[in-house]
Structure formats: structure tokens, C-alpha cells
Amino acid sequence: MAETPRNALCPCGSGKKYKHCCGKKEAVSISSLIDRELIECMNDMRQFVLQRYEREVEELLDQFPLDEMPEELELGVQIMAVNWMLFCWPLNETGQTIFSAYRKSRHWERWRPSVQAHIERWEGAVPSLGEFIGYEDDNRPVVRDLLTGGEKIVHLLASHQWPSVIETGDVVFGFLVPYQDVFTCFTAVFPLPASGKDRLLRAIQQEGEWSGQPSALWMRDRFVAVLSDVLLEWLWQFAKQFKWDDPKQAAVIRELDENEPEAPAALLNQAFAIWAIYCGKTSRLPYSVPVYAAALRYVAGHLMKAEGSEVEDIADRYDVMPEDVRSAALDFFLMAVDDEDDEEWLDDWEEDWFEEEGDELDARINEWIDDIDLMLMREGWDEKRVNRHIDRAIRSWRNEGLLEEVNEKELRKELRDVAWEIFTDRGFI
């Protein structure tokens, strides 16, 4: 049977041109066939990675803390990790990728030329972080890249490529690859609620600042760090939905979240873990929600040696008294003492968390000694200069409240003796 020309009347008798009638249905069916084969090809590529590079995949996944994680999270991390290995992991010094190796294998011959033409355009794909901004008229998602600001229309080859529940402003992380004049998701995307967008973006932008590369390059080269940031933010958003036994327990986590919009997700997850363990060991409810939230921030900050973890600053942010924060933090310390499984925590507490005020003064004196050592090395001994250096230090420490119950005259003499001892011991005379 001869093929019907596109502009001829349709043989079905509708009176329409063939291209606007049965020919249109044929075009749609061919497009659907290609879409289906592209999905099949994506799955085949993933199996190619998993079967030929199983050990390397396991080594990559070992870099993520997946133990006791929700199953859907573990699956999402595996999908993103395998996709990255396919497109970005270099097989050799020339930079050849597994994607390139796939196209040279027998697997490539399975696909018809029209499908191969789509796939060839995926070379060099890198992960991206986008914000879902709505749907086009034909119900295709539109994503704005959070790093470049560019917008991409996403054609879905299958329903599983896109989250079943997603709201405007939510974040999607994954690989968007070319499809005709738009894009499609390679396998699937990793979704996060909009509430975590700003913190996640700050963390990932920091990765970019450290690398000094264009965004596409560092999203490729620092993938482990970037996906770790995504993972930690997902965990924090998940933690906020935890069902507590009492509303006051939940209120502590809400208070922490509201007062720490710029705290890293790793610190917030640490605070959540401490609170969950504490609440599991005692039926005593917090007498003050802000105090216990501040204490969690204080303890988690010291555990991670994070900036901004001074108790006075934290207490001021939560509008509570520093001594109350220390007292609540002591509750967490006593909890760790009671549990042999928390010996590592206990070591950290003993070393670091409950230092006496004098320890802070000792630290400042050590800093002063370093400064005076450098001055003596550069300028030699000058009695007046050394005395001025001592005067400035004591005046500063007094203003900071570090010299209460300290004999300033004796301290001045000790600093002068230390300076002279440094000068003589280093062989300056």
C-alpha cells in the first residue's frame, strides 16, 4: 500500500489533511516509541555501570552515611551516584567516561538511529540544582537553575521521572539531559522541600567558592560534597516531621529551626540526634523551650567545632540567660555519663564543652604569647613596647569580663616574666 502524502486528504474520509488526522496519530505513536526506548536505554546504561563497575560504585556509596537511613533516601543516593559515575567519573587520564565506553560497546547497537541521535547529546551531562517554578500549558515542568538562573522545560518520558507530590518552590537535584528542544530527567530527580532551599544553596555555593571553578565543573568534580549537602538537608527536613511524644519536645526542634536559619544542616541534624536520645531516656519535659533549644545549639556547635558557638551569643539569640543554657547543656552531659554507649561523646564533653571561665583566659594568654613571640623576633627587646603590649592585653581582657577575681598586678608581672623568658630562651641574647 502506497504511503499517503502528508498534505493529501486523509483516506479515512474525515475531510482533513492526512498530517492533521491519522498521520498525526502515527507521529505521536513514533514519538511515544522513542520515549519508551529512551527510558529502556537509561535503565540499560545504569545496569552497565552496576555490572561492570560494581566495586567502584560501592566505594562511592561508602562515602555517604546511609546506615539506618530511610529506604527512599538510600535509593535516591544510589540513583544519583550511579548517574554521576556514568557521565562524570573519569575512566582514565584522558577523561573518558563510562558513557563514552557504553557508546563503544555492543549495548549501543541495540538502539535505532533516531534513539542514538538523542542519546549522543547527553555527552558531558553534569548534575544541577533547580527550583520547580510551575508547569507549561502542556503540563511540562519548568525548572530554574539555582546557580545560573537559566530556565529549563522538562519533558517527562515516564511518570516515575518526576516526584508525585511537588509544590512550587521545591528543589530538584539531578541530571537534566537534552531532549529535542527541551530537556528530560535522566532516570529521576532528588526532591527537597522549599523550606530547605536557602540553606542548601548556601552550602553548595560555598563548595563552589572553595573550588574556584565554573558551576558546571565544580558540580561535577565536587559531586560527593554536593550530594552530601543535599543528603544532610533532606535529613533535616525529614527530622522536622518527626512525631514526638509530647508537644513541648516538638516545640524545642521548631524553636531551633526558627532561630538557626543559617546554621549548617549537619549541625542541626546533630542537635536533633542529641534531643532524640535525651527524650528517649527521660520523661522530664523541658521547663523552657528556648533554653533547651539554645542548649542543643550550644552542644551541637561544640561537637562540630562550628563558628558562633559561644554560649553568650547563643543565649542572646534565643533571649535566655547563659547560665540557663549551661545548666540545660549539663543535662545532656549527665545523660551521656549514664550511657556507656556514649563514651565518645563523653570524651568530647570532658575535653571541650564545659570549660571554666579561666580556660578562656588561658586561651587568650596563649594567643598573647604567640603575638609577643612574633614581636620579639621582629623587633628585639624593648621594655616600653613590651609593657604597652601587656597593658593593651589586660585592658582588653578586663573589658571582656575575663579578669574577675584575678590579681591584675600579679598577672602583669607574670606576663612580663614570660616575655623575658621567651626572649632569652630563643637565643635572642
GROMACS .gro file of C-alpha atoms in nm:
model
  429
    1MET     CA    1   0.000   0.000   0.000
    2ALA     CA    2   0.139   0.339  -0.107
    3GLU     CA    3   0.226   0.588   0.168
    4THR     CA    4  -0.022   0.877   0.196
    5PRO     CA    5   0.137   1.220   0.136
    6ARG     CA    6   0.117   1.444   0.445
    7ASN     CA    7  -0.080   1.719   0.268
    8ALA     CA    8  -0.322   1.483   0.094
    9LEU     CA    9  -0.676   1.419   0.220
   10CYS     CA   10  -0.682   1.152   0.486
   11PRO     CA   11  -0.803   0.815   0.345
   12CYS     CA   12  -1.029   0.771   0.649
   13GLY     CA   13  -1.278   1.012   0.490
   14SER     CA   14  -1.269   1.278   0.760
   15GLY     CA   15  -1.205   1.553   0.506
   16LYS     CA   16  -0.891   1.664   0.694
   17LYS     CA   17  -0.538   1.658   0.565
   18TYR     CA   18  -0.354   1.340   0.649
   19LYS     CA   19  -0.094   1.523   0.866
   20HIS     CA   20  -0.375   1.667   1.083
   21CYS     CA   21  -0.565   1.340   1.114
   22CYS     CA   22  -0.436   0.979   1.105
   23GLY     CA   23  -0.086   1.100   1.018
   24LYS     CA   24  -0.078   1.295   1.342
   25LYS     CA   25  -0.164   0.981   1.539
   26GLU     CA   26   0.116   0.796   1.363
   27ALA     CA   27   0.363   1.073   1.454
   28VAL     CA   28   0.251   1.058   1.815
   29SER     CA   29   0.295   0.683   1.826
   30ILE     CA   30   0.650   0.710   1.685
   31SER     CA   31   0.733   0.977   1.944
   32SER     CA   32   0.595   0.754   2.221
   33LEU     CA   33   0.802   0.466   2.092
   34ILE     CA   34   1.120   0.675   2.105
   35ASP     CA   35   1.034   0.793   2.457
   36ARG     CA   36   0.987   0.434   2.569
   37GLU     CA   37   1.319   0.328   2.416
   38LEU     CA   38   1.498   0.620   2.580
   39ILE     CA   39   1.372   0.501   2.919
   40GLU     CA   40   1.488   0.150   2.835
   41CYS     CA   41   1.827   0.288   2.734
   42MET     CA   42   1.862   0.480   3.062
   43ASN     CA   43   1.795   0.162   3.258
   44ASP     CA   44   2.040  -0.029   3.038
   45MET     CA   45   2.309   0.232   3.100
   46ARG     CA   46   2.258   0.207   3.475
   47GLN     CA   47   2.289  -0.172   3.461
   48PHE     CA   48   2.603  -0.129   3.250
   49VAL     CA   49   2.756   0.078   3.534
   50LEU     CA   50   2.639  -0.151   3.814
   51GLN     CA   51   2.758  -0.471   3.647
   52ARG     CA   52   3.094  -0.356   3.514
   53TYR     CA   53   3.195  -0.115   3.791
   54GLU     CA   54   3.032  -0.271   4.096
   55ARG     CA   55   3.334  -0.224   4.322
   56GLU     CA   56   3.375   0.142   4.225
   57VAL     CA   57   3.005   0.208   4.287
   58GLU     CA   58   3.031   0.052   4.633
   59GLU     CA   59   3.338   0.264   4.714
   60LEU     CA   60   3.150   0.578   4.611
   61LEU     CA   61   2.841   0.488   4.815
   62ASP     CA   62   3.061   0.416   5.119
   63GLN     CA   63   3.135   0.789   5.131
   64PHE     CA   64   2.775   0.862   5.230
   65PRO     CA   65   2.635   0.783   5.580
   66LEU     CA   66   2.346   0.560   5.468
   67ASP     CA   67   2.325   0.330   5.771
   68GLU     CA   68   1.974   0.329   5.923
   69MET     CA   69   1.858   0.588   5.668
   70PRO     CA   70   1.505   0.574   5.523
   71GLU     CA   71   1.486   0.335   5.230
   72GLU     CA   72   1.373   0.602   4.983
   73LEU     CA   73   1.672   0.818   5.077
   74GLU     CA   74   1.919   0.533   5.027
   75LEU     CA   75   1.764   0.459   4.686
   76GLY     CA   76   1.782   0.825   4.585
   77VAL     CA   77   2.151   0.847   4.677
   78GLN     CA   78   2.225   0.531   4.478
   79ILE     CA   79   2.045   0.666   4.171
   80MET     CA   80   2.236   0.996   4.182
   81ALA     CA   81   2.570   0.824   4.248
   82VAL     CA   82   2.533   0.582   3.955
   83ASN     CA   83   2.422   0.863   3.724
   84TRP     CA   84   2.728   1.066   3.822
   85MET     CA   85   2.959   0.771   3.759
   86LEU     CA   86   2.803   0.723   3.417
   87PHE     CA   87   2.852   1.081   3.297
   88CYS     CA   88   3.132   1.229   3.509
   89TRP     CA   89   3.362   0.966   3.658
   90PRO     CA   90   3.685   0.950   3.453
   91LEU     CA   91   3.795   0.602   3.349
   92ASN     CA   92   4.147   0.711   3.261
   93GLU     CA   93   4.380   1.008   3.233
   94THR     CA   94   4.224   1.116   2.904
   95GLY     CA   95   3.894   1.180   3.081
   96GLN     CA   96   3.699   0.907   2.903
   97THR     CA   97   3.372   0.836   3.086
   98ILE     CA   98   3.158   0.526   3.128
   99PHE     CA   99   2.906   0.696   2.899
  100SER     CA  100   3.172   0.702   2.625
  101ALA     CA  101   3.256   0.337   2.693
  102TYR     CA  102   2.887   0.245   2.666
  103ARG     CA  103   2.862   0.401   2.322
  104LYS     CA  104   3.155   0.187   2.208
  105SER     CA  105   3.008  -0.134   2.347
  106ARG     CA  106   2.766  -0.380   2.193
  107HIS     CA  107   2.489  -0.229   2.402
  108TRP     CA  108   2.493   0.074   2.173
  109GLU     CA  109   2.390  -0.134   1.873
  110ARG     CA  110   2.057  -0.217   2.035
  111TRP     CA  111   1.915   0.128   1.969
  112ARG     CA  112   1.771   0.260   1.644
  113PRO     CA  113   1.946   0.565   1.488
  114SER     CA  114   1.672   0.809   1.597
  115VAL     CA  115   1.723   0.699   1.960
  116GLN     CA  116   2.103   0.714   1.928
  117ALA     CA  117   2.071   1.071   1.799
  118HIS     CA  118   1.901   1.171   2.124
  119ILE     CA  119   2.150   0.988   2.342
  120GLU     CA  120   2.459   1.133   2.176
  121ARG     CA  121   2.357   1.477   2.302
  122TRP     CA  122   2.387   1.359   2.662
  123GLU     CA  123   2.767   1.358   2.649
  124GLY     CA  124   2.911   1.585   2.920
  125ALA     CA  125   2.595   1.594   3.135
  126VAL     CA  126   2.650   1.730   3.488
  127PRO     CA  127   2.425   1.742   3.794
  128SER     CA  128   2.218   2.055   3.851
  129LEU     CA  129   2.025   2.210   4.136
  130GLY     CA  130   1.695   2.360   4.029
  131GLU     CA  131   1.380   2.519   4.165
  132PHE     CA  132   1.042   2.400   4.036
  133ILE     CA  133   0.855   2.711   3.922
  134GLY     CA  134   0.543   2.562   3.765
  135TYR     CA  135   0.404   2.383   3.460
  136GLU     CA  136   0.380   2.487   3.096
  137ASP     CA  137   0.045   2.480   2.914
  138ASP     CA  138   0.110   2.121   2.805
  139ASN     CA  139   0.176   2.021   3.168
  140ARG     CA  140   0.554   2.002   3.134
  141PRO     CA  141   0.751   2.108   3.446
  142VAL     CA  142   0.968   2.421   3.431
  143VAL     CA  143   1.283   2.432   3.644
  144ARG     CA  144   1.502   2.735   3.721
  145ASP     CA  145   1.869   2.656   3.781
  146LEU     CA  146   1.955   2.797   4.125
  147LEU     CA  147   2.321   2.855   4.031
  148THR     CA  148   2.288   3.005   3.681
  149GLY     CA  149   1.929   3.135   3.680
  150GLY     CA  150   1.855   2.962   3.348
  151GLU     CA  151   1.514   2.803   3.298
  152LYS     CA  152   1.457   2.458   3.150
  153ILE     CA  153   1.138   2.295   3.027
  154VAL     CA  154   1.130   1.927   3.122
  155HIS     CA  155   0.967   1.666   2.900
  156LEU     CA  156   0.874   1.357   3.101
  157LEU     CA  157   0.937   1.029   2.923
  158ALA     CA  158   0.764   0.842   3.208
  159SER     CA  159   0.573   0.939   3.524
  160HIS     CA  160   0.840   0.798   3.761
  161GLN     CA  161   1.088   1.062   3.642
  162TRP     CA  162   0.912   1.334   3.840
  163PRO     CA  163   0.801   1.347   4.207
  164SER     CA  164   0.436   1.252   4.252
  165VAL     CA  165   0.398   1.533   4.508
  166ILE     CA  166   0.579   1.860   4.445
  167GLU     CA  167   0.499   2.224   4.512
  168THR     CA  168   0.614   2.546   4.351
  169GLY     CA  169   0.946   2.649   4.504
  170ASP     CA  170   1.058   2.296   4.586
  171VAL     CA  171   1.413   2.196   4.492
  172VAL     CA  172   1.509   1.919   4.249
  173PHE     CA  173   1.861   1.779   4.220
  174GLY     CA  174   1.970   1.552   3.936
  175PHE     CA  175   2.076   1.525   3.574
  176LEU     CA  176   1.871   1.709   3.311
  177VAL     CA  177   1.973   1.595   2.962
  178PRO     CA  178   1.872   1.735   2.620
  179TYR     CA  179   1.554   1.612   2.456
  180GLN     CA  180   1.465   1.773   2.121
  181ASP     CA  181   1.450   2.148   2.201
  182VAL     CA  182   1.392   2.099   2.576
  183PHE     CA  183   1.526   1.863   2.848
  184THR     CA  184   1.433   1.542   3.024
  185CYS     CA  185   1.534   1.387   3.356
  186PHE     CA  186   1.792   1.112   3.338
  187THR     CA  187   1.608   0.840   3.533
  188ALA     CA  188   1.471   1.064   3.813
  189VAL     CA  189   1.538   1.371   4.029
  190PHE     CA  190   1.600   1.408   4.403
  191PRO     CA  191   1.332   1.641   4.553
  192LEU     CA  192   1.356   1.863   4.861
  193PRO     CA  193   1.100   2.098   5.021
  194ALA     CA  194   1.130   2.470   4.952
  195SER     CA  195   1.194   2.534   5.323
  196GLY     CA  196   1.546   2.392   5.286
  197LYS     CA  197   1.635   2.578   4.967
  198ASP     CA  198   1.826   2.876   5.109
  199ARG     CA  199   2.043   2.672   5.349
  200LEU     CA  200   2.120   2.413   5.081
  201LEU     CA  201   2.207   2.680   4.826
  202ARG     CA  202   2.446   2.848   5.072
  203ALA     CA  203   2.620   2.517   5.141
  204ILE     CA  204   2.658   2.435   4.771
  205GLN     CA  205   2.771   2.785   4.678
  206GLN     CA  206   3.039   2.752   4.945
  207GLU     CA  207   3.161   2.439   4.768
  208GLY     CA  208   3.187   2.649   4.452
  209GLU     CA  209   3.384   2.924   4.628
  210TRP     CA  210   3.635   2.668   4.755
  211SER     CA  211   3.680   2.518   4.409
  212GLY     CA  212   3.715   2.845   4.216
  213GLN     CA  213   3.565   2.676   3.906
  214PRO     CA  214   3.257   2.749   3.692
  215SER     CA  215   2.944   2.594   3.842
  216ALA     CA  216   2.918   2.310   3.586
  217LEU     CA  217   3.273   2.197   3.664
  218TRP     CA  218   3.253   2.201   4.042
  219MET     CA  219   2.910   2.039   4.041
  220ARG     CA  220   3.084   1.761   3.850
  221ASP     CA  221   3.415   1.749   4.038
  222ARG     CA  222   3.281   1.804   4.393
  223PHE     CA  223   2.985   1.573   4.349
  224VAL     CA  224   3.041   1.383   4.676
  225ALA     CA  225   3.040   1.707   4.877
  226VAL     CA  226   2.740   1.845   4.687
  227LEU     CA  227   2.532   1.529   4.725
  228SER     CA  228   2.631   1.514   5.093
  229ASP     CA  229   2.490   1.866   5.135
  230VAL     CA  230   2.169   1.757   4.962
  231LEU     CA  231   2.152   1.447   5.182
  232LEU     CA  232   2.204   1.642   5.506
  233GLU     CA  233   1.938   1.897   5.414
  234TRP     CA  234   1.693   1.620   5.325
  235LEU     CA  235   1.759   1.458   5.663
  236TRP     CA  236   1.694   1.784   5.848
  237GLN     CA  237   1.366   1.841   5.663
  238PHE     CA  238   1.272   1.481   5.746
  239ALA     CA  239   1.372   1.529   6.111
  240LYS     CA  240   1.140   1.828   6.145
  241GLN     CA  241   0.846   1.599   6.065
  242PHE     CA  242   0.935   1.356   6.348
  243LYS     CA  243   0.640   1.259   6.570
  244TRP     CA  244   0.734   1.338   6.930
  245ASP     CA  245   0.559   1.202   7.238
  246ASP     CA  246   0.486   1.549   7.373
  247PRO     CA  247   0.422   1.888   7.203
  248LYS     CA  248   0.694   2.051   7.415
  249GLN     CA  249   0.953   1.814   7.271
  250ALA     CA  250   0.846   1.909   6.919
  251ALA     CA  251   0.847   2.278   7.017
  252VAL     CA  252   1.219   2.260   7.101
  253ILE     CA  253   1.305   2.150   6.747
  254ARG     CA  254   1.077   2.419   6.599
  255GLU     CA  255   1.248   2.680   6.817
  256LEU     CA  256   1.588   2.558   6.700
  257ASP     CA  257   1.481   2.572   6.336
  258GLU     CA  258   1.335   2.923   6.365
  259ASN     CA  259   1.643   3.067   6.538
  260GLU     CA  260   1.905   2.899   6.318
  261PRO     CA  261   1.816   2.982   5.954
  262GLU     CA  262   2.184   2.996   5.858
  263ALA     CA  263   2.316   2.704   6.063
  264PRO     CA  264   2.452   2.416   5.852
  265ALA     CA  265   2.225   2.115   5.817
  266ALA     CA  266   2.494   1.890   5.966
  267LEU     CA  267   2.483   2.087   6.292
  268LEU     CA  268   2.103   2.081   6.306
  269ASN     CA  269   2.099   1.706   6.247
  270GLN     CA  270   2.350   1.664   6.529
  271ALA     CA  271   2.125   1.867   6.759
  272PHE     CA  272   1.824   1.658   6.657
  273ALA     CA  273   2.012   1.335   6.735
  274ILE     CA  274   2.107   1.460   7.082
  275TRP     CA  275   1.749   1.567   7.154
  276ALA     CA  276   1.603   1.238   7.030
  277ILE     CA  277   1.837   1.038   7.256
  278TYR     CA  278   1.771   1.267   7.552
  279CYS     CA  279   1.392   1.247   7.513
  280GLY     CA  280   1.416   0.870   7.482
  281LYS     CA  281   1.594   0.844   7.817
  282THR     CA  282   1.391   1.079   8.033
  283SER     CA  283   1.024   1.158   8.079
  284ARG     CA  284   1.113   1.501   8.216
  285LEU     CA  285   0.985   1.777   7.987
  286PRO     CA  286   1.184   2.096   7.919
  287TYR     CA  287   1.090   2.371   8.165
  288SER     CA  288   1.176   2.627   7.894
  289VAL     CA  289   1.161   2.557   7.521
  290PRO     CA  290   1.402   2.841   7.423
  291VAL     CA  291   1.656   2.737   7.688
  292TYR     CA  292   1.671   2.376   7.572
  293ALA     CA  293   1.679   2.476   7.205
  294ALA     CA  294   1.970   2.710   7.282
  295ALA     CA  295   2.144   2.434   7.478
  296LEU     CA  296   2.111   2.198   7.181
  297ARG     CA  297   2.270   2.460   6.955
  298TYR     CA  298   2.547   2.512   7.209
  299VAL     CA  299   2.623   2.142   7.248
  300ALA     CA  300   2.599   2.056   6.877
  301GLY     CA  301   2.812   2.357   6.789
  302HIS     CA  302   3.089   2.248   7.023
  303LEU     CA  303   3.072   1.891   6.898
  304MET     CA  304   3.126   2.014   6.542
  305LYS     CA  305   3.356   2.299   6.645
  306ALA     CA  306   3.131   2.533   6.450
  307GLU     CA  307   3.167   2.910   6.442
  308GLY     CA  308   2.925   3.113   6.650
  309SER     CA  309   2.902   2.855   6.930
  310GLU     CA  310   2.987   3.088   7.220
  311VAL     CA  311   2.724   3.047   7.489
  312GLU     CA  312   2.672   3.421   7.535
  313ASP     CA  313   2.597   3.476   7.165
  314ILE     CA  314   2.360   3.181   7.154
  315ALA     CA  315   2.180   3.289   7.470
  316ASP     CA  316   2.134   3.637   7.330
  317ARG     CA  317   1.988   3.498   7.007
  318TYR     CA  318   1.734   3.290   7.200
  319ASP     CA  319   1.669   3.567   7.457
  320VAL     CA  320   1.768   3.349   7.753
  321MET     CA  321   2.037   3.360   8.022
  322PRO     CA  322   2.379   3.199   7.952
  323GLU     CA  323   2.377   3.019   8.287
  324ASP     CA  324   2.043   2.860   8.198
  325VAL     CA  325   2.187   2.736   7.870
  326ARG     CA  326   2.485   2.584   8.051
  327SER     CA  327   2.255   2.419   8.303
  328ALA     CA  328   2.041   2.260   8.028
  329ALA     CA  329   2.353   2.151   7.843
  330LEU     CA  330   2.467   1.985   8.166
  331ASP     CA  331   2.153   1.771   8.148
  332PHE     CA  332   2.275   1.638   7.815
  333PHE     CA  333   2.617   1.576   7.967
  334LEU     CA  334   2.470   1.374   8.253
  335MET     CA  335   2.270   1.174   8.002
  336ALA     CA  336   2.595   1.082   7.824
  337VAL     CA  337   2.755   0.986   8.158
  338ASP     CA  338   2.472   0.741   8.226
  339ASP     CA  339   2.515   0.559   7.895
  340GLU     CA  340   2.825   0.351   7.824
  341ASP     CA  341   2.747   0.369   7.452
  342ASP     CA  342   2.812   0.743   7.460
  343GLU     CA  343   3.176   0.726   7.571
  344GLU     CA  344   3.294   0.917   7.263
  345TRP     CA  345   3.050   1.198   7.340
  346LEU     CA  346   3.169   1.196   7.700
  347ASP     CA  347   3.532   1.240   7.594
  348ASP     CA  348   3.435   1.544   7.387
  349TRP     CA  349   3.236   1.693   7.673
  350GLU     CA  350   3.521   1.648   7.919
  351GLU     CA  351   3.773   1.796   7.681
  352ASP     CA  352   3.580   2.082   7.538
  353TRP     CA  353   3.228   2.168   7.636
  354PHE     CA  354   3.226   2.278   7.997
  355GLU     CA  355   3.546   2.474   8.027
  356GLU     CA  356   3.583   2.703   8.325
  357GLU     CA  357   3.592   3.075   8.256
  358GLY     CA  358   3.961   3.064   8.342
  359ASP     CA  359   4.019   2.833   8.048
  360GLU     CA  360   3.903   3.109   7.815
  361LEU     CA  361   4.152   3.345   7.978
  362ASP     CA  362   4.424   3.080   7.939
  363ALA     CA  363   4.343   3.059   7.569
  364ARG     CA  364   4.368   3.438   7.532
  365ILE     CA  365   4.701   3.438   7.718
  366ASN     CA  366   4.831   3.172   7.479
  367GLU     CA  367   4.733   3.395   7.187
  368TRP     CA  368   4.912   3.687   7.353
  369ILE     CA  369   5.226   3.474   7.395
  370ASP     CA  370   5.224   3.395   7.023
  371ASP     CA  371   5.192   3.767   6.945
  372ILE     CA  372   5.472   3.870   7.181
  373ASP     CA  373   5.695   3.593   7.045
  374LEU     CA  374   5.650   3.730   6.693
  375MET     CA  375   5.709   4.088   6.809
  376LEU     CA  376   6.031   3.996   6.988
  377MET     CA  377   6.154   3.805   6.686
  378ARG     CA  378   6.097   4.105   6.461
  379GLU     CA  379   6.195   4.396   6.688
  380GLY     CA  380   6.402   4.256   6.975
  381TRP     CA  381   6.358   4.355   7.337
  382ASP     CA  382   6.211   4.698   7.405
  383GLU     CA  383   6.093   4.744   7.765
  384LYS     CA  384   5.841   5.017   7.685
  385ARG     CA  385   5.700   4.833   7.387
  386VAL     CA  386   5.659   4.511   7.588
  387ASN     CA  387   5.481   4.700   7.868
  388ARG     CA  388   5.242   4.863   7.619
  389HIS     CA  389   5.167   4.519   7.475
  390ILE     CA  390   5.087   4.392   7.826
  391ASP     CA  391   4.871   4.698   7.905
  392ARG     CA  392   4.660   4.654   7.589
  393ALA     CA  393   4.604   4.285   7.661
  394ILE     CA  394   4.498   4.337   8.023
  395ARG     CA  395   4.266   4.624   7.930
  396SER     CA  396   4.101   4.407   7.662
  397TRP     CA  397   4.058   4.107   7.893
  398ARG     CA  398   3.915   4.331   8.168
  399ASN     CA  399   3.654   4.472   7.926
  400GLU     CA  400   3.558   4.118   7.825
  401GLY     CA  401   3.498   4.020   8.187
  402LEU     CA  402   3.782   3.767   8.199
  403LEU     CA  403   3.970   3.919   8.494
  404GLU     CA  404   3.710   3.885   8.767
  405GLU     CA  405   3.882   3.763   9.087
  406VAL     CA  406   4.219   3.789   8.906
  407ASN     CA  407   4.502   3.989   9.063
  408GLU     CA  408   4.598   4.219   8.774
  409LYS     CA  409   4.927   4.322   8.935
  410GLU     CA  410   5.043   3.961   8.963
  411LEU     CA  411   4.919   3.885   8.610
  412ARG     CA  412   5.114   4.182   8.473
  413LYS     CA  413   5.434   4.057   8.642
  414GLU     CA  414   5.378   3.702   8.510
  415LEU     CA  415   5.331   3.828   8.153
  416ARG     CA  416   5.647   4.037   8.176
  417ASP     CA  417   5.843   3.734   8.307
  418VAL     CA  418   5.704   3.515   8.028
  419ALA     CA  419   5.807   3.770   7.765
  420TRP     CA  420   6.161   3.787   7.906
  421GLU     CA  421   6.182   3.406   7.925
  422ILE     CA  422   6.080   3.380   7.557
  423PHE     CA  423   6.341   3.638   7.464
  424THR     CA  424   6.623   3.461   7.646
  425ASP     CA  425   6.524   3.101   7.568
  426ARG     CA  426   6.509   3.167   7.194
  427GLY     CA  427   6.869   3.286   7.199
  428PHE     CA  428   6.792   3.649   7.122
  429ILE     CA  429   7.066   3.746   7.370
   0.00000   0.00000   0.00000
